[in-house]
């Protein structure tokens, strides 16, 4: 086999080598996107475990000749590609959108620094005045499925606008603000609450919504407590409280891509 492969490589012309390199590069991109899709959020990993369990059942049923079980599992595995596309539709769409954004815009460190500065300035302002806030910075996975109740704004992020949204007398203060591509994409969004039972009872609805959103996306969720003014960041199902704005800002620089 290796001799045949070696002979094939020797006989390749320039265009043949170019095609081979392109083929390897495209396979590498597809593999990278699949691995990136798997690690995007906790829900994806849980679903992946379920898929692996189904294939294990299929293998065991074949070994032990369990006809009924094998027939049942075969129905699922036959349509596994279509099922996966339906289940992972938000993640796939988010990954494809991110590819398009990166291809057109490229990485812009200055925009990221400006975004973090504005968010920290607002968080500090709201914290000192005990004004509750919930902000999600989208990354690869989009939150389109939670926009039903939201008000689309798609406005340039600013310290003044962000603070105004969370003033208790405004109609949009009770939901979450979603930041997309350094803009305030929407306000008044309602996020899913975490269903975990080991969460501290001291955490209110905002904090539970922040943890819930961070469990199913790779977004960075900022919370300002209305009761204590404490600033927190939820990421990958965990929430961390920060006593100083400097520590809060340093964490954001590490979390936001």
PDB file of C-alpha atoms in Angstrom:
ATOM      1  CA  UNK A   1       0.000   0.000   0.000  1.00  0.00           C
ATOM      2  CA  UNK A   2       2.764   2.429   0.973  1.00  0.00           C
ATOM      3  CA  UNK A   3       4.753   1.540  -2.160  1.00  0.00           C
ATOM      4  CA  UNK A   4       1.729   2.292  -4.304  1.00  0.00           C
ATOM      5  CA  UNK A   5       1.163   5.597  -2.511  1.00  0.00           C
ATOM      6  CA  UNK A   6       4.842   6.522  -2.901  1.00  0.00           C
ATOM      7  CA  UNK A   7       4.768   5.719  -6.629  1.00  0.00           C
ATOM      8  CA  UNK A   8       1.633   7.827  -7.036  1.00  0.00           C
ATOM      9  CA  UNK A   9       3.300  10.814  -5.363  1.00  0.00           C
ATOM     10  CA  UNK A  10       6.377  10.488  -7.581  1.00  0.00           C
ATOM     11  CA  UNK A  11       4.281  10.435 -10.746  1.00  0.00           C
ATOM     12  CA  UNK A  12       2.263  13.516  -9.780  1.00  0.00           C
ATOM     13  CA  UNK A  13       2.819  16.674 -11.777  1.00  0.00           C
ATOM     14  CA  UNK A  14       2.713  20.222 -10.409  1.00  0.00           C
ATOM     15  CA  UNK A  15      -1.088  20.502 -10.694  1.00  0.00           C
ATOM     16  CA  UNK A  16      -1.369  17.111  -9.061  1.00  0.00           C
ATOM     17  CA  UNK A  17       0.644  18.278  -6.054  1.00  0.00           C
ATOM     18  CA  UNK A  18      -1.397  21.465  -5.911  1.00  0.00           C
ATOM     19  CA  UNK A  19      -4.636  19.473  -5.905  1.00  0.00           C
ATOM     20  CA  UNK A  20      -3.292  17.154  -3.226  1.00  0.00           C
ATOM     21  CA  UNK A  21      -2.345  20.071  -0.968  1.00  0.00           C
ATOM     22  CA  UNK A  22      -5.741  21.678  -1.549  1.00  0.00           C
ATOM     23  CA  UNK A  23      -7.464  18.401  -0.722  1.00  0.00           C
ATOM     24  CA  UNK A  24      -5.523  18.036   2.539  1.00  0.00           C
ATOM     25  CA  UNK A  25      -6.197  21.682   3.459  1.00  0.00           C
ATOM     26  CA  UNK A  26      -9.949  21.369   2.890  1.00  0.00           C
ATOM     27  CA  UNK A  27     -10.118  18.149   4.927  1.00  0.00           C
ATOM     28  CA  UNK A  28      -8.231  19.938   7.713  1.00  0.00           C
ATOM     29  CA  UNK A  29     -10.747  22.837   7.636  1.00  0.00           C
ATOM     30  CA  UNK A  30     -13.733  20.462   7.814  1.00  0.00           C
ATOM     31  CA  UNK A  31     -12.119  18.556  10.691  1.00  0.00           C
ATOM     32  CA  UNK A  32     -11.362  21.792  12.534  1.00  0.00           C
ATOM     33  CA  UNK A  33     -14.931  23.063  12.132  1.00  0.00           C
ATOM     34  CA  UNK A  34     -16.367  19.778  13.404  1.00  0.00           C
ATOM     35  CA  UNK A  35     -14.095  19.796  16.459  1.00  0.00           C
ATOM     36  CA  UNK A  36     -14.883  23.464  17.067  1.00  0.00           C
ATOM     37  CA  UNK A  37     -18.604  22.721  16.786  1.00  0.00           C
ATOM     38  CA  UNK A  38     -18.321  19.951  19.371  1.00  0.00           C
ATOM     39  CA  UNK A  39     -16.610  22.172  21.940  1.00  0.00           C
ATOM     40  CA  UNK A  40     -18.897  25.190  21.461  1.00  0.00           C
ATOM     41  CA  UNK A  41     -21.219  24.494  24.371  1.00  0.00           C
ATOM     42  CA  UNK A  42     -22.283  22.085  27.038  1.00  0.00           C
ATOM     43  CA  UNK A  43     -25.480  21.099  25.232  1.00  0.00           C
ATOM     44  CA  UNK A  44     -23.511  19.988  22.189  1.00  0.00           C
ATOM     45  CA  UNK A  45     -21.308  17.753  24.325  1.00  0.00           C
ATOM     46  CA  UNK A  46     -24.352  16.216  26.010  1.00  0.00           C
ATOM     47  CA  UNK A  47     -25.966  15.487  22.657  1.00  0.00           C
ATOM     48  CA  UNK A  48     -22.720  14.029  21.365  1.00  0.00           C
ATOM     49  CA  UNK A  49     -22.643  11.628  24.318  1.00  0.00           C
ATOM     50  CA  UNK A  50     -26.158  10.540  23.391  1.00  0.00           C
ATOM     51  CA  UNK A  51     -25.124   9.893  19.784  1.00  0.00           C
ATOM     52  CA  UNK A  52     -22.115   7.845  20.922  1.00  0.00           C
ATOM     53  CA  UNK A  53     -24.383   5.830  23.247  1.00  0.00           C
ATOM     54  CA  UNK A  54     -26.726   5.030  20.342  1.00  0.00           C
ATOM     55  CA  UNK A  55     -23.855   3.771  18.187  1.00  0.00           C
ATOM     56  CA  UNK A  56     -22.585   1.641  21.078  1.00  0.00           C
ATOM     57  CA  UNK A  57     -26.068   0.100  21.372  1.00  0.00           C
ATOM     58  CA  UNK A  58     -26.039  -0.579  17.639  1.00  0.00           C
ATOM     59  CA  UNK A  59     -22.698  -2.387  17.892  1.00  0.00           C
ATOM     60  CA  UNK A  60     -23.709  -4.444  20.932  1.00  0.00           C
ATOM     61  CA  UNK A  61     -27.024  -5.434  19.350  1.00  0.00           C
ATOM     62  CA  UNK A  62     -25.091  -6.699  16.309  1.00  0.00           C
ATOM     63  CA  UNK A  63     -22.679  -8.747  18.421  1.00  0.00           C
ATOM     64  CA  UNK A  64     -25.429 -10.319  20.534  1.00  0.00           C
ATOM     65  CA  UNK A  65     -27.894 -10.616  17.642  1.00  0.00           C
ATOM     66  CA  UNK A  66     -30.570  -8.573  19.426  1.00  0.00           C
ATOM     67  CA  UNK A  67     -32.889  -8.201  16.445  1.00  0.00           C
ATOM     68  CA  UNK A  68     -35.527  -5.883  17.909  1.00  0.00           C
ATOM     69  CA  UNK A  69     -33.028  -3.500  19.506  1.00  0.00           C
ATOM     70  CA  UNK A  70     -30.898  -3.411  16.371  1.00  0.00           C
ATOM     71  CA  UNK A  71     -33.926  -2.599  14.214  1.00  0.00           C
ATOM     72  CA  UNK A  72     -34.925   0.237  16.561  1.00  0.00           C
ATOM     73  CA  UNK A  73     -31.430   1.717  16.672  1.00  0.00           C
ATOM     74  CA  UNK A  74     -31.053   1.359  12.890  1.00  0.00           C
ATOM     75  CA  UNK A  75     -34.030   3.652  12.374  1.00  0.00           C
ATOM     76  CA  UNK A  76     -32.204   6.377  14.319  1.00  0.00           C
ATOM     77  CA  UNK A  77     -28.769   5.814  12.755  1.00  0.00           C
ATOM     78  CA  UNK A  78     -30.186   5.730   9.216  1.00  0.00           C
ATOM     79  CA  UNK A  79     -31.345   9.317   9.551  1.00  0.00           C
ATOM     80  CA  UNK A  80     -28.522  10.415  11.886  1.00  0.00           C
ATOM     81  CA  UNK A  81     -27.120  13.026   9.496  1.00  0.00           C
ATOM     82  CA  UNK A  82     -30.499  14.733   9.090  1.00  0.00           C
ATOM     83  CA  UNK A  83     -31.150  14.526  12.843  1.00  0.00           C
ATOM     84  CA  UNK A  84     -27.730  16.045  13.587  1.00  0.00           C
ATOM     85  CA  UNK A  85     -28.354  18.922  11.173  1.00  0.00           C
ATOM     86  CA  UNK A  86     -31.674  19.683  12.874  1.00  0.00           C
ATOM     87  CA  UNK A  87     -30.308  19.418  16.409  1.00  0.00           C
ATOM     88  CA  UNK A  88     -27.151  21.427  15.754  1.00  0.00           C
ATOM     89  CA  UNK A  89     -28.786  23.962  13.426  1.00  0.00           C
ATOM     90  CA  UNK A  90     -28.090  27.011  15.653  1.00  0.00           C
ATOM     91  CA  UNK A  91     -24.469  25.966  16.159  1.00  0.00           C
ATOM     92  CA  UNK A  92     -23.882  25.234  12.470  1.00  0.00           C
ATOM     93  CA  UNK A  93     -25.395  28.552  11.470  1.00  0.00           C
ATOM     94  CA  UNK A  94     -23.306  30.365  14.053  1.00  0.00           C
ATOM     95  CA  UNK A  95     -20.115  28.677  12.849  1.00  0.00           C
ATOM     96  CA  UNK A  96     -20.855  29.555   9.214  1.00  0.00           C
ATOM     97  CA  UNK A  97     -21.682  33.153  10.141  1.00  0.00           C
ATOM     98  CA  UNK A  98     -18.408  33.434  12.027  1.00  0.00           C
ATOM     99  CA  UNK A  99     -16.474  32.165   9.004  1.00  0.00           C
ATOM    100  CA  UNK A 100     -18.099  34.840   6.853  1.00  0.00           C
ATOM    101  CA  UNK A 101     -17.402  37.557   9.410  1.00  0.00           C
ATOM    102  CA  UNK A 102     -13.765  36.558   9.738  1.00  0.00           C
ATOM    103  CA  UNK A 103     -13.352  36.375   5.972  1.00  0.00           C
ATOM    104  CA  UNK A 104     -14.727  39.868   5.462  1.00  0.00           C
ATOM    105  CA  UNK A 105     -13.594  41.749   8.541  1.00  0.00           C
ATOM    106  CA  UNK A 106     -10.654  39.818   9.897  1.00  0.00           C
ATOM    107  CA  UNK A 107      -9.632  40.190  13.512  1.00  0.00           C
ATOM    108  CA  UNK A 108      -9.647  43.718  14.863  1.00  0.00           C
ATOM    109  CA  UNK A 109      -8.007  44.086  18.253  1.00  0.00           C
ATOM    110  CA  UNK A 110      -8.920  47.748  18.529  1.00  0.00           C
ATOM    111  CA  UNK A 111     -12.633  46.994  18.297  1.00  0.00           C
ATOM    112  CA  UNK A 112     -12.312  44.363  21.018  1.00  0.00           C
ATOM    113  CA  UNK A 113     -10.450  46.728  23.339  1.00  0.00           C
ATOM    114  CA  UNK A 114     -13.032  49.461  22.734  1.00  0.00           C
ATOM    115  CA  UNK A 115     -15.858  46.989  23.429  1.00  0.00           C
ATOM    116  CA  UNK A 116     -14.314  45.861  26.719  1.00  0.00           C
ATOM    117  CA  UNK A 117     -13.658  49.443  27.817  1.00  0.00           C
ATOM    118  CA  UNK A 118     -17.296  50.417  27.190  1.00  0.00           C
ATOM    119  CA  UNK A 119     -18.633  47.342  28.975  1.00  0.00           C
ATOM    120  CA  UNK A 120     -16.413  47.898  32.007  1.00  0.00           C
ATOM    121  CA  UNK A 121     -17.333  51.557  32.178  1.00  0.00           C
ATOM    122  CA  UNK A 122     -21.034  50.684  32.139  1.00  0.00           C
ATOM    123  CA  UNK A 123     -20.643  47.814  34.608  1.00  0.00           C
ATOM    124  CA  UNK A 124     -18.858  50.082  37.081  1.00  0.00           C
ATOM    125  CA  UNK A 125     -21.482  52.809  36.664  1.00  0.00           C
ATOM    126  CA  UNK A 126     -24.392  50.384  37.168  1.00  0.00           C
ATOM    127  CA  UNK A 127     -22.664  48.636  40.067  1.00  0.00           C
ATOM    128  CA  UNK A 128     -22.156  51.832  42.043  1.00  0.00           C
ATOM    129  CA  UNK A 129     -25.853  52.704  41.656  1.00  0.00           C
ATOM    130  CA  UNK A 130     -27.149  49.178  42.364  1.00  0.00           C
ATOM    131  CA  UNK A 131     -28.844  48.949  38.960  1.00  0.00           C
ATOM    132  CA  UNK A 132     -29.332  45.354  37.824  1.00  0.00           C
ATOM    133  CA  UNK A 133     -28.018  44.390  34.396  1.00  0.00           C
ATOM    134  CA  UNK A 134     -27.660  41.291  32.226  1.00  0.00           C
ATOM    135  CA  UNK A 135     -25.452  41.452  29.122  1.00  0.00           C
ATOM    136  CA  UNK A 136     -24.457  38.645  26.743  1.00  0.00           C
ATOM    137  CA  UNK A 137     -21.459  39.028  24.434  1.00  0.00           C
ATOM    138  CA  UNK A 138     -22.048  36.574  21.602  1.00  0.00           C
ATOM    139  CA  UNK A 139     -19.092  34.701  20.191  1.00  0.00           C
ATOM    140  CA  UNK A 140     -19.442  31.719  17.849  1.00  0.00           C
ATOM    141  CA  UNK A 141     -22.898  30.506  18.901  1.00  0.00           C
ATOM    142  CA  UNK A 142     -25.762  32.889  18.177  1.00  0.00           C
ATOM    143  CA  UNK A 143     -28.771  33.385  20.466  1.00  0.00           C
ATOM    144  CA  UNK A 144     -31.377  33.812  17.732  1.00  0.00           C
ATOM    145  CA  UNK A 145     -33.683  31.253  19.351  1.00  0.00           C
ATOM    146  CA  UNK A 146     -34.140  33.606  22.331  1.00  0.00           C
ATOM    147  CA  UNK A 147     -34.981  36.752  20.352  1.00  0.00           C
ATOM    148  CA  UNK A 148     -38.743  36.224  20.180  1.00  0.00           C
ATOM    149  CA  UNK A 149     -39.486  38.656  23.014  1.00  0.00           C
ATOM    150  CA  UNK A 150     -36.527  40.957  22.322  1.00  0.00           C
ATOM    151  CA  UNK A 151     -36.484  44.368  20.700  1.00  0.00           C
ATOM    152  CA  UNK A 152     -33.998  44.465  17.825  1.00  0.00           C
ATOM    153  CA  UNK A 153     -31.819  47.584  17.969  1.00  0.00           C
ATOM    154  CA  UNK A 154     -28.601  46.821  16.052  1.00  0.00           C
ATOM    155  CA  UNK A 155     -27.116  50.044  17.394  1.00  0.00           C
ATOM    156  CA  UNK A 156     -23.552  51.080  18.019  1.00  0.00           C
ATOM    157  CA  UNK A 157     -22.566  50.222  21.565  1.00  0.00           C
ATOM    158  CA  UNK A 158     -22.047  53.222  23.803  1.00  0.00           C
ATOM    159  CA  UNK A 159     -21.761  53.844  27.519  1.00  0.00           C
ATOM    160  CA  UNK A 160     -24.793  56.139  27.483  1.00  0.00           C
ATOM    161  CA  UNK A 161     -27.109  53.827  25.532  1.00  0.00           C
ATOM    162  CA  UNK A 162     -26.217  50.727  27.532  1.00  0.00           C
ATOM    163  CA  UNK A 163     -26.850  52.476  30.854  1.00  0.00           C
ATOM    164  CA  UNK A 164     -30.141  53.959  29.651  1.00  0.00           C
ATOM    165  CA  UNK A 165     -31.493  50.519  28.713  1.00  0.00           C
ATOM    166  CA  UNK A 166     -31.088  49.227  32.282  1.00  0.00           C
ATOM    167  CA  UNK A 167     -32.666  52.180  34.067  1.00  0.00           C
ATOM    168  CA  UNK A 168     -35.502  50.568  36.104  1.00  0.00           C
ATOM    169  CA  UNK A 169     -38.165  52.877  34.657  1.00  0.00           C
ATOM    170  CA  UNK A 170     -37.480  51.859  31.029  1.00  0.00           C
ATOM    171  CA  UNK A 171     -39.487  49.065  29.316  1.00  0.00           C
ATOM    172  CA  UNK A 172     -36.403  47.028  28.336  1.00  0.00           C
ATOM    173  CA  UNK A 173     -34.532  46.979  31.641  1.00  0.00           C
ATOM    174  CA  UNK A 174     -35.886  43.605  32.763  1.00  0.00           C
ATOM    175  CA  UNK A 175     -34.398  41.466  29.996  1.00  0.00           C
ATOM    176  CA  UNK A 176     -30.914  40.856  28.627  1.00  0.00           C
ATOM    177  CA  UNK A 177     -28.918  42.928  26.183  1.00  0.00           C
ATOM    178  CA  UNK A 178     -27.178  40.887  23.486  1.00  0.00           C
ATOM    179  CA  UNK A 179     -23.948  42.234  22.015  1.00  0.00           C
ATOM    180  CA  UNK A 180     -23.223  41.016  18.497  1.00  0.00           C
ATOM    181  CA  UNK A 181     -20.221  42.147  16.434  1.00  0.00           C
ATOM    182  CA  UNK A 182     -19.448  44.979  18.887  1.00  0.00           C
ATOM    183  CA  UNK A 183     -23.015  46.358  18.529  1.00  0.00           C
ATOM    184  CA  UNK A 184     -26.058  46.258  20.796  1.00  0.00           C
ATOM    185  CA  UNK A 185     -28.054  43.823  18.688  1.00  0.00           C
ATOM    186  CA  UNK A 186     -31.150  43.667  20.898  1.00  0.00           C
ATOM    187  CA  UNK A 187     -32.525  44.405  24.363  1.00  0.00           C
ATOM    188  CA  UNK A 188     -35.239  42.825  26.482  1.00  0.00           C
ATOM    189  CA  UNK A 189     -34.272  39.250  25.569  1.00  0.00           C
ATOM    190  CA  UNK A 190     -35.329  36.482  27.959  1.00  0.00           C
ATOM    191  CA  UNK A 191     -32.694  33.819  28.511  1.00  0.00           C
ATOM    192  CA  UNK A 192     -33.263  30.260  29.754  1.00  0.00           C
ATOM    193  CA  UNK A 193     -32.682  29.703  33.468  1.00  0.00           C
ATOM    194  CA  UNK A 194     -30.259  27.028  34.545  1.00  0.00           C
ATOM    195  CA  UNK A 195     -31.916  23.829  35.735  1.00  0.00           C
ATOM    196  CA  UNK A 196     -29.037  22.823  37.995  1.00  0.00           C
ATOM    197  CA  UNK A 197     -29.960  22.319  41.646  1.00  0.00           C
ATOM    198  CA  UNK A 198     -26.521  22.965  43.118  1.00  0.00           C
ATOM    199  CA  UNK A 199     -26.729  26.713  42.483  1.00  0.00           C
ATOM    200  CA  UNK A 200     -26.515  28.961  45.535  1.00  0.00           C
ATOM    201  CA  UNK A 201     -29.917  30.183  46.727  1.00  0.00           C
ATOM    202  CA  UNK A 202     -28.402  33.653  47.035  1.00  0.00           C
ATOM    203  CA  UNK A 203     -28.378  33.950  43.251  1.00  0.00           C
ATOM    204  CA  UNK A 204     -31.463  35.555  41.762  1.00  0.00           C
ATOM    205  CA  UNK A 205     -33.162  35.261  38.382  1.00  0.00           C
ATOM    206  CA  UNK A 206     -30.547  37.332  36.529  1.00  0.00           C
ATOM    207  CA  UNK A 207     -27.702  35.164  37.752  1.00  0.00           C
ATOM    208  CA  UNK A 208     -29.574  31.955  36.972  1.00  0.00           C
ATOM    209  CA  UNK A 209     -30.341  33.229  33.479  1.00  0.00           C
ATOM    210  CA  UNK A 210     -26.663  34.133  33.028  1.00  0.00           C
ATOM    211  CA  UNK A 211     -25.582  30.621  34.021  1.00  0.00           C
ATOM    212  CA  UNK A 212     -28.285  29.067  31.840  1.00  0.00           C
ATOM    213  CA  UNK A 213     -27.174  31.033  28.772  1.00  0.00           C
ATOM    214  CA  UNK A 214     -23.520  30.196  29.384  1.00  0.00           C
ATOM    215  CA  UNK A 215     -24.387  26.478  29.571  1.00  0.00           C
ATOM    216  CA  UNK A 216     -25.737  26.337  26.020  1.00  0.00           C
ATOM    217  CA  UNK A 217     -23.503  28.882  24.243  1.00  0.00           C
ATOM    218  CA  UNK A 218     -19.886  29.978  24.262  1.00  0.00           C
ATOM    219  CA  UNK A 219     -20.964  33.554  25.004  1.00  0.00           C
ATOM    220  CA  UNK A 220     -19.652  35.638  27.882  1.00  0.00           C
ATOM    221  CA  UNK A 221     -22.474  36.790  30.172  1.00  0.00           C
ATOM    222  CA  UNK A 222     -22.099  39.820  32.433  1.00  0.00           C
ATOM    223  CA  UNK A 223     -24.299  40.378  35.473  1.00  0.00           C
ATOM    224  CA  UNK A 224     -24.653  43.329  37.823  1.00  0.00           C
ATOM    225  CA  UNK A 225     -26.564  42.528  40.993  1.00  0.00           C
ATOM    226  CA  UNK A 226     -29.427  44.856  41.863  1.00  0.00           C
ATOM    227  CA  UNK A 227     -29.195  43.940  45.567  1.00  0.00           C
ATOM    228  CA  UNK A 228     -25.428  44.170  46.164  1.00  0.00           C
ATOM    229  CA  UNK A 229     -24.018  45.847  43.062  1.00  0.00           C
ATOM    230  CA  UNK A 230     -21.581  42.939  42.641  1.00  0.00           C
ATOM    231  CA  UNK A 231     -20.254  42.377  39.124  1.00  0.00           C
ATOM    232  CA  UNK A 232     -20.140  38.794  37.862  1.00  0.00           C
ATOM    233  CA  UNK A 233     -19.206  36.903  34.710  1.00  0.00           C
ATOM    234  CA  UNK A 234     -20.804  33.590  33.667  1.00  0.00           C
ATOM    235  CA  UNK A 235     -18.981  31.340  31.248  1.00  0.00           C
ATOM    236  CA  UNK A 236     -19.272  27.638  30.432  1.00  0.00           C
ATOM    237  CA  UNK A 237     -21.862  27.114  33.159  1.00  0.00           C
ATOM    238  CA  UNK A 238     -19.804  28.765  35.902  1.00  0.00           C
ATOM    239  CA  UNK A 239     -20.215  32.192  37.429  1.00  0.00           C
ATOM    240  CA  UNK A 240     -17.451  34.258  39.033  1.00  0.00           C
ATOM    241  CA  UNK A 241     -17.902  37.361  41.175  1.00  0.00           C
ATOM    242  CA  UNK A 242     -15.473  40.275  41.040  1.00  0.00           C
ATOM    243  CA  UNK A 243     -14.858  42.828  43.754  1.00  0.00           C
ATOM    244  CA  UNK A 244     -12.878  45.309  41.631  1.00  0.00           C
ATOM    245  CA  UNK A 245     -13.332  46.675  38.135  1.00  0.00           C
ATOM    246  CA  UNK A 246      -9.688  45.898  37.331  1.00  0.00           C
ATOM    247  CA  UNK A 247     -10.171  42.168  37.976  1.00  0.00           C
ATOM    248  CA  UNK A 248     -13.439  42.292  36.021  1.00  0.00           C
ATOM    249  CA  UNK A 249     -11.718  43.938  33.057  1.00  0.00           C
ATOM    250  CA  UNK A 250      -8.785  41.520  33.107  1.00  0.00           C
ATOM    251  CA  UNK A 251     -11.180  38.564  33.017  1.00  0.00           C
ATOM    252  CA  UNK A 252     -13.029  40.027  30.020  1.00  0.00           C
ATOM    253  CA  UNK A 253      -9.772  40.385  28.099  1.00  0.00           C
ATOM    254  CA  UNK A 254      -9.168  36.687  28.656  1.00  0.00           C
ATOM    255  CA  UNK A 255     -12.680  35.555  27.750  1.00  0.00           C
ATOM    256  CA  UNK A 256     -13.682  37.659  24.730  1.00  0.00           C
ATOM    257  CA  UNK A 257     -12.236  36.525  21.413  1.00  0.00           C
TER     258      UNK A 257
END
